[in-house]
PDB file of C-alpha atoms in Angstrom:
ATOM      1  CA  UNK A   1      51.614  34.019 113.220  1.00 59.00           C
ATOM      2  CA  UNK A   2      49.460  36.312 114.811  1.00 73.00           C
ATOM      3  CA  UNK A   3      50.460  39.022 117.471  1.00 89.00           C
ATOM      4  CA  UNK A   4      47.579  38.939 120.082  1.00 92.00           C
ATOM      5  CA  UNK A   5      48.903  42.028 121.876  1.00 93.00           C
ATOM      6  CA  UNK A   6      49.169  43.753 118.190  1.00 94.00           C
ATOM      7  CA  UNK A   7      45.512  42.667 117.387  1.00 94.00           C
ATOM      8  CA  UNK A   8      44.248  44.022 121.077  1.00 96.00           C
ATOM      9  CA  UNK A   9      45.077  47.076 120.533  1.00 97.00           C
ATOM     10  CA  UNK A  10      44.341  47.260 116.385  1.00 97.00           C
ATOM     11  CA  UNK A  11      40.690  46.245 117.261  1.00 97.00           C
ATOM     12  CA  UNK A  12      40.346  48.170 120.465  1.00 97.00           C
ATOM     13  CA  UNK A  13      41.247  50.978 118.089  1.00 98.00           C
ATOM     14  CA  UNK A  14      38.885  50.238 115.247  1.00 98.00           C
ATOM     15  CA  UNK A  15      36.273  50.261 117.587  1.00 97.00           C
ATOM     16  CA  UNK A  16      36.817  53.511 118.483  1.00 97.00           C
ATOM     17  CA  UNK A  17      36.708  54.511 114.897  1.00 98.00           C
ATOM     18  CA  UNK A  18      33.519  52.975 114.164  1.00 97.00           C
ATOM     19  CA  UNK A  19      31.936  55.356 116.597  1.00 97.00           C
ATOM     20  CA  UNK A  20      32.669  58.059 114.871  1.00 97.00           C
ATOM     21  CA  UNK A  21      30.096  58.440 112.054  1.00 96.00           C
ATOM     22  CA  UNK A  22      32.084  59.322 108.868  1.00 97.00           C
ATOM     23  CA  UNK A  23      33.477  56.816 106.225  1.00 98.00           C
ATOM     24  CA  UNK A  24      36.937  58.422 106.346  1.00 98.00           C
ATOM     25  CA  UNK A  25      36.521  56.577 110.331  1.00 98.00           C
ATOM     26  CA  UNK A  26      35.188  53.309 108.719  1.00 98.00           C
ATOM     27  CA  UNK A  27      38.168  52.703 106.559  1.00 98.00           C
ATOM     28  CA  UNK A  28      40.748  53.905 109.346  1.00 98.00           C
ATOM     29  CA  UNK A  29      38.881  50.863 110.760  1.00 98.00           C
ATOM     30  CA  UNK A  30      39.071  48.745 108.099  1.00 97.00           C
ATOM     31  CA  UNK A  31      42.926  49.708 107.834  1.00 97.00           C
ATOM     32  CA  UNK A  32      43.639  48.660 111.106  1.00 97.00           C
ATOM     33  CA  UNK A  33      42.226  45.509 111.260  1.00 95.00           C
ATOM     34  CA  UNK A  34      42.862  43.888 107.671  1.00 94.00           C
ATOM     35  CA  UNK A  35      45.942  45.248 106.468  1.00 91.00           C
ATOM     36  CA  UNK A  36      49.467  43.188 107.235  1.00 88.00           C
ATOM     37  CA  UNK A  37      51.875  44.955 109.168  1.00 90.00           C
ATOM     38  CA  UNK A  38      54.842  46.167 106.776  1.00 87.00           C
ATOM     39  CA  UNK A  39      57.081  46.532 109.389  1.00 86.00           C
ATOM     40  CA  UNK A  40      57.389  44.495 112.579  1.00 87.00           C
ATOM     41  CA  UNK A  41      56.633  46.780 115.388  1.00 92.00           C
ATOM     42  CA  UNK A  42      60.158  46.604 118.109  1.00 90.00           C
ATOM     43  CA  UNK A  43      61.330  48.252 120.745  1.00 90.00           C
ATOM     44  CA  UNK A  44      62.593  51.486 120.427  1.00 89.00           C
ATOM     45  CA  UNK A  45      64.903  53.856 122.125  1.00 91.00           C
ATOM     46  CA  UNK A  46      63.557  55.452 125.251  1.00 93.00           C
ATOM     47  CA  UNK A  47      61.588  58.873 124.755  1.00 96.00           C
ATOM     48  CA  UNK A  48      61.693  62.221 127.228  1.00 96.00           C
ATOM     49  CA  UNK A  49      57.649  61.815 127.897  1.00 98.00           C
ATOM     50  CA  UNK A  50      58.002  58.011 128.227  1.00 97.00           C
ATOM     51  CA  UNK A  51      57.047  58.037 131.639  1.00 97.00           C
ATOM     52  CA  UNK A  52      54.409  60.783 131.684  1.00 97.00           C
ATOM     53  CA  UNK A  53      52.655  59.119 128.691  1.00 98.00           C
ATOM     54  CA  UNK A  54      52.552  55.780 130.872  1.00 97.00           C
ATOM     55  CA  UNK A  55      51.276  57.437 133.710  1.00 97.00           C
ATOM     56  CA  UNK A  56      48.374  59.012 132.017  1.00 96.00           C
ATOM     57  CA  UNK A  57      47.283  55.650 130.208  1.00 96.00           C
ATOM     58  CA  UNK A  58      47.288  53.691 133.374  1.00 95.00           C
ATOM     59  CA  UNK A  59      43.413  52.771 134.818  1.00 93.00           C
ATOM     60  CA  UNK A  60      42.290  54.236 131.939  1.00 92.00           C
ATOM     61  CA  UNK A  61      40.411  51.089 130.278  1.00 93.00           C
ATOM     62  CA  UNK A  62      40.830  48.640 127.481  1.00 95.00           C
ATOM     63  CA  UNK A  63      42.236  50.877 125.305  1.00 96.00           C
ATOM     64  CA  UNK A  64      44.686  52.534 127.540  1.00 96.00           C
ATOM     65  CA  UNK A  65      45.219  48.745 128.783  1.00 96.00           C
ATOM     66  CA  UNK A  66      46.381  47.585 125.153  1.00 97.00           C
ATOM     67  CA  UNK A  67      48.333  50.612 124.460  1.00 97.00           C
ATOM     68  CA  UNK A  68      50.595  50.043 127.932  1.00 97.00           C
ATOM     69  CA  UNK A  69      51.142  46.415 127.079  1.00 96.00           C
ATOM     70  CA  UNK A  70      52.778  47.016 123.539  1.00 95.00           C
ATOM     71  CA  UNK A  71      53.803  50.507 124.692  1.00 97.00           C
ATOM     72  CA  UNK A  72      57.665  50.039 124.404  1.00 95.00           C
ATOM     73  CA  UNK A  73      56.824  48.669 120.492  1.00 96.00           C
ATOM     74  CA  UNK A  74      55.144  51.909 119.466  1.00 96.00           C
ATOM     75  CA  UNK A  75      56.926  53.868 117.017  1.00 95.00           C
ATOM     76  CA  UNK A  76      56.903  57.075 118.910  1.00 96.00           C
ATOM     77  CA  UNK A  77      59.411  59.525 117.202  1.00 94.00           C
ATOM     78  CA  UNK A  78      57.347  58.637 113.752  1.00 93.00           C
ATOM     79  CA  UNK A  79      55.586  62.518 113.113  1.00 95.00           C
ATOM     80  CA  UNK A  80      54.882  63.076 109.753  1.00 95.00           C
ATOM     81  CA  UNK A  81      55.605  66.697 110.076  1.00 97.00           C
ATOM     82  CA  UNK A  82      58.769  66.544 111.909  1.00 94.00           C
ATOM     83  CA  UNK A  83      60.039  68.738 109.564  1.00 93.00           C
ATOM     84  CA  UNK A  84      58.164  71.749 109.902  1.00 95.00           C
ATOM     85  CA  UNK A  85      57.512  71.906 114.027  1.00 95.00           C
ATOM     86  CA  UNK A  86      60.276  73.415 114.440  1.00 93.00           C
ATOM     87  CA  UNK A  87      60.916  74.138 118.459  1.00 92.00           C
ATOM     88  CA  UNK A  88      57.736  73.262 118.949  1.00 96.00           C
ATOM     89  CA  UNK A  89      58.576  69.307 119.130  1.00 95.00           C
ATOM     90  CA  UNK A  90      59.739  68.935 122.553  1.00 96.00           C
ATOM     91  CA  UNK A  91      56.378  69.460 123.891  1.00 97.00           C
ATOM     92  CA  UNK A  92      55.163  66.880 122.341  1.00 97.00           C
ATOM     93  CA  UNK A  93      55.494  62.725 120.800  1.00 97.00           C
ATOM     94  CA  UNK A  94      54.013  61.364 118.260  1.00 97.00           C
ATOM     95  CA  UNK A  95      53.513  57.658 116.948  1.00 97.00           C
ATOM     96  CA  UNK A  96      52.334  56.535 113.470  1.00 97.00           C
ATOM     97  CA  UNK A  97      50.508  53.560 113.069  1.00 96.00           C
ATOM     98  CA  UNK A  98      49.069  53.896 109.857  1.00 97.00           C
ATOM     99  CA  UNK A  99      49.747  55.902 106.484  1.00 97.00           C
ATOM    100  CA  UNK A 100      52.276  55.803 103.725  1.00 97.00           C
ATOM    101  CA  UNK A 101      55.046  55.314 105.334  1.00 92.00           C
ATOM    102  CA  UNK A 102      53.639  53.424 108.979  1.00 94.00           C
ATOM    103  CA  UNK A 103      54.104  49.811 110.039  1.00 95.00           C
ATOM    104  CA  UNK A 104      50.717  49.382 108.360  1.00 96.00           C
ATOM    105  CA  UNK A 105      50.894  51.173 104.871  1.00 96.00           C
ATOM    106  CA  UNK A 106      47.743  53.176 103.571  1.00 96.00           C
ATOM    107  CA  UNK A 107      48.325  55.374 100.420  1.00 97.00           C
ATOM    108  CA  UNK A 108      45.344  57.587 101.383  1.00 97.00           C
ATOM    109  CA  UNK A 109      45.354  57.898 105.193  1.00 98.00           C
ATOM    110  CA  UNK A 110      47.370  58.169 108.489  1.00 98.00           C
ATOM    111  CA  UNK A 111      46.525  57.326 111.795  1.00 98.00           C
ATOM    112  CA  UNK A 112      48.692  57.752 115.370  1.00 98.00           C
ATOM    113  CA  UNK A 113      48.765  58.528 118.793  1.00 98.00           C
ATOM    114  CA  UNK A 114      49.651  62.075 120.008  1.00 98.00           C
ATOM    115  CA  UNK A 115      50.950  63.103 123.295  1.00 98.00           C
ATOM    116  CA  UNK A 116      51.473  66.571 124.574  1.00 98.00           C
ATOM    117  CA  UNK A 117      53.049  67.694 127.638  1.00 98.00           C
ATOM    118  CA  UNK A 118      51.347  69.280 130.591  1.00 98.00           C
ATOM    119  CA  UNK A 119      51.203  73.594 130.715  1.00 97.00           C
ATOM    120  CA  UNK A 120      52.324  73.555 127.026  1.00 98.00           C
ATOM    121  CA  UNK A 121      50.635  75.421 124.118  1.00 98.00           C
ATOM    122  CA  UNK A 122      51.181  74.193 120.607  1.00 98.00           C
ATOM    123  CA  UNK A 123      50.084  77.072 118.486  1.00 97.00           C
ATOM    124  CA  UNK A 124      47.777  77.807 115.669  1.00 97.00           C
ATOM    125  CA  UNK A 125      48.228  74.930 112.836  1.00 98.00           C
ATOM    126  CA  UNK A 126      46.388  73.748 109.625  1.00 98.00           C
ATOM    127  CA  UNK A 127      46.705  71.501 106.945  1.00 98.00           C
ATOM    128  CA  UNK A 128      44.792  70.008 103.565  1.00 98.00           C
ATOM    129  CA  UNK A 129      44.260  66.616 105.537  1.00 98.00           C
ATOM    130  CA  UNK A 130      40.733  66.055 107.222  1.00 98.00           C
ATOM    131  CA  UNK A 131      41.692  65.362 110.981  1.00 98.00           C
ATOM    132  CA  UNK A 132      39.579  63.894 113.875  1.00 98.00           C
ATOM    133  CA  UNK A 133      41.267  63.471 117.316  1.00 98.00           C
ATOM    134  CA  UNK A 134      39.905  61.893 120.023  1.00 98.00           C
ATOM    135  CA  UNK A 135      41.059  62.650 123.513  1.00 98.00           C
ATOM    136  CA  UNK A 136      42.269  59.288 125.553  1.00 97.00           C
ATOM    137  CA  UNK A 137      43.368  60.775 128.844  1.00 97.00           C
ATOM    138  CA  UNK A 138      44.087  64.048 130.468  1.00 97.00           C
ATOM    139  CA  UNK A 139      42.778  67.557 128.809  1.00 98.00           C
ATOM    140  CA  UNK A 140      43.263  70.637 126.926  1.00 98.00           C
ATOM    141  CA  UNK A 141      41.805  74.153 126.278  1.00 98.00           C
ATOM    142  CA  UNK A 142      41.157  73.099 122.576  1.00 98.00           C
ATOM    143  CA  UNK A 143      40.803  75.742 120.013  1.00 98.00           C
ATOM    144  CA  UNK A 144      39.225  74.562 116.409  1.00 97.00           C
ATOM    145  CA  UNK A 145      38.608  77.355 114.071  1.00 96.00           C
ATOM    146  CA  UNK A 146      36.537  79.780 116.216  1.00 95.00           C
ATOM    147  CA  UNK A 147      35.518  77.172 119.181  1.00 97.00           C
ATOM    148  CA  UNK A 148      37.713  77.457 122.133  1.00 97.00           C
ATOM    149  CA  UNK A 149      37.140  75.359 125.032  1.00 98.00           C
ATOM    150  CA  UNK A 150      38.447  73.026 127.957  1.00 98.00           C
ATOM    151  CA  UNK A 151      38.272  69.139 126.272  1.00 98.00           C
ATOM    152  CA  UNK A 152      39.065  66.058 128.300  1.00 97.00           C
ATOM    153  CA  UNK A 153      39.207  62.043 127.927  1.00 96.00           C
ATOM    154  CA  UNK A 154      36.228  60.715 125.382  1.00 96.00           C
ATOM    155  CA  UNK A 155      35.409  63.575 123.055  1.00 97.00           C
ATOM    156  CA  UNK A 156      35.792  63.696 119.716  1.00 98.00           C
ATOM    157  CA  UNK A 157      37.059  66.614 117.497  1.00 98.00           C
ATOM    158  CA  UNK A 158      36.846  67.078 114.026  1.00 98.00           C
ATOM    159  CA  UNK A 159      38.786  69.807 111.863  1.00 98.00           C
ATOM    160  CA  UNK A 160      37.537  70.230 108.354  1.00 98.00           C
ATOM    161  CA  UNK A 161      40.645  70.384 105.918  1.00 98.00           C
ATOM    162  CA  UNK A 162      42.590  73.941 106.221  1.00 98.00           C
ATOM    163  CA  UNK A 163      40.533  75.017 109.510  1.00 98.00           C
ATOM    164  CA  UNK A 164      43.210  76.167 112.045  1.00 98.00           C
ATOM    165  CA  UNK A 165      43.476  74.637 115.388  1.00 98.00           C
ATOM    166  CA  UNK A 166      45.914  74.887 118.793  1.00 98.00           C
ATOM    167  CA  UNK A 167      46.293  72.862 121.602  1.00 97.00           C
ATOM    168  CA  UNK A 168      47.133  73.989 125.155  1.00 98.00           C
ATOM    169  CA  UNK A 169      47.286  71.175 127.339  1.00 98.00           C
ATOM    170  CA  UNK A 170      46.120  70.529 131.079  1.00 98.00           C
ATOM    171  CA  UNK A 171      47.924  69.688 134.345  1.00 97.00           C
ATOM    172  CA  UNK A 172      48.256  66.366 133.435  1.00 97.00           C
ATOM    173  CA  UNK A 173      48.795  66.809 129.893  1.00 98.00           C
ATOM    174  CA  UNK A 174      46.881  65.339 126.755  1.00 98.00           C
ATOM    175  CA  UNK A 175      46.839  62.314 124.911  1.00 98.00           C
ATOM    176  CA  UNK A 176      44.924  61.467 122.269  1.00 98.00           C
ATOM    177  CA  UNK A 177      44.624  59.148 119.031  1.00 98.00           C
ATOM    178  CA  UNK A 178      44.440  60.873 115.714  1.00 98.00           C
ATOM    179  CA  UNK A 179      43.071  59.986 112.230  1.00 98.00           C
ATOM    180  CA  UNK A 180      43.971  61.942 108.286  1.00 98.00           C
ATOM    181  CA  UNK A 181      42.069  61.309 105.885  1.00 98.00           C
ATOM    182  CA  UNK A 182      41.514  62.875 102.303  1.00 98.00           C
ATOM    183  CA  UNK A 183      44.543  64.990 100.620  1.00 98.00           C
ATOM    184  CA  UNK A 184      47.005  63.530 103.524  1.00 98.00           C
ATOM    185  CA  UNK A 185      50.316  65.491 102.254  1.00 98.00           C
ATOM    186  CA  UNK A 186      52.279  66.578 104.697  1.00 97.00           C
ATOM    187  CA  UNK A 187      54.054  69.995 102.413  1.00 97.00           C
ATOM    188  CA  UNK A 188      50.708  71.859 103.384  1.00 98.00           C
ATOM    189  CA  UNK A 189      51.339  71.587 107.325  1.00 98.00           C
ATOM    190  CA  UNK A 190      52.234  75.089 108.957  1.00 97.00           C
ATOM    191  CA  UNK A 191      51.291  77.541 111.253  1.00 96.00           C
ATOM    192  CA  UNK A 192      49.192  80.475 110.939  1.00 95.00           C
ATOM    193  CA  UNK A 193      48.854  83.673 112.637  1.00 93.00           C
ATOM    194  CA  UNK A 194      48.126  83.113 116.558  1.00 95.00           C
ATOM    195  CA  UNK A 195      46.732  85.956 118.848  1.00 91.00           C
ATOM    196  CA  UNK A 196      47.616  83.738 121.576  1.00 89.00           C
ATOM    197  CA  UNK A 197      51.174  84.579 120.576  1.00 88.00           C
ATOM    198  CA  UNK A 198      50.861  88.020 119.631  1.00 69.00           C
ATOM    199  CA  UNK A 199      53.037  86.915 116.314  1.00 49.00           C
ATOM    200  CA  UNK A 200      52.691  85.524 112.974  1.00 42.00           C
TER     201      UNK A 200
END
């Protein structure tokens, strides 16, 4: 039987793929919307950014609408890279919805939501994965390679595999959805040398 809150959200969120014109998108798309779920999607314990990450969503639109209703079923806690944030997580939540080892499996690419929390600054990153975010609600001075500049809800940034990138997010803090596609390993992820840290 069909979830109809599941399949709000799944389509909401292949339609915002679609819009971005790259196959890698189409076939996040595709993903979504025609693979079974591997693993029912429950409840979960409560998270520290639980309530900021509800407050953000809210009036947002569809999107934002679906996401609130199966909110509490999310897998937030599911990062990928856990393993090699270090500190660095607590500023932060992320949910997988899609890759090898997500409710809905895909050998070849990952797909979740990403939430970081207001004044924070997650430092210079990169990775062999092609990555596209795309900004839901709230804002951040986004820095992609040599581009550095304020990004809020609706646009749509792409990093090229290995290019670094850092987040430092707004007043109200950032959340966003987020697509890998390509080599999606996650051994490669780690941090590079950041002036905005004055350290390696």
């Amino acid at each position: 039987m069909r979830d109809p809150a599941l399949d709000r959200l799944l389509f909401a969120l292949a339609d915002l793929w679609r819009a971005e014109p790259r196959p890698e998108a189409e076939a996040t798309a595709q993903a979504l919307t025609a693979t079974q779920i591997a693993t029912p999607l429950r409840p979960g314990p409560p998270g520290p950014h639980d309530a900021a990450i509800r407050a953000l969503l809210a009036g947002k639109g569809p999107l934002a609408e679906a996401t609130l209703a199966l909110f509490e079923r999310l897998p937030w806690g599911t990062n990928p890279v856990d393993a090699q944030v270090g500190p660095y997580a607590a500023i932060f939540a992320v949910a997988e919805l899609l890759g090898p080892d997500g409710p809905i499996p895909a050998p070849d690419l990952r797909m979740g939501f990403f939430y970081q929390a207001p004044g924070t600054y997650y430092p210079l990153h990169n990775h062999d994965a092609d990555e596209t975010y795309v900004i839901l609600a709230g804002s951040a001075v986004w820095t992609a390679g040599d581009d550095t500049r304020l990004r809020g809800a609706g646009e749509v940034i792409h990093h090229p595999s290995r290019l670094p990138h850092a987040f430092a997010a707004g007043p109200e803090g950032l959340l966003a959805v987020w697509r890998w596609s390509g080599d999606i390993n996650t051994h490669s992820y780690g941090f590079t040398e950041d002036p905005a840290l004055g350290v390696a």
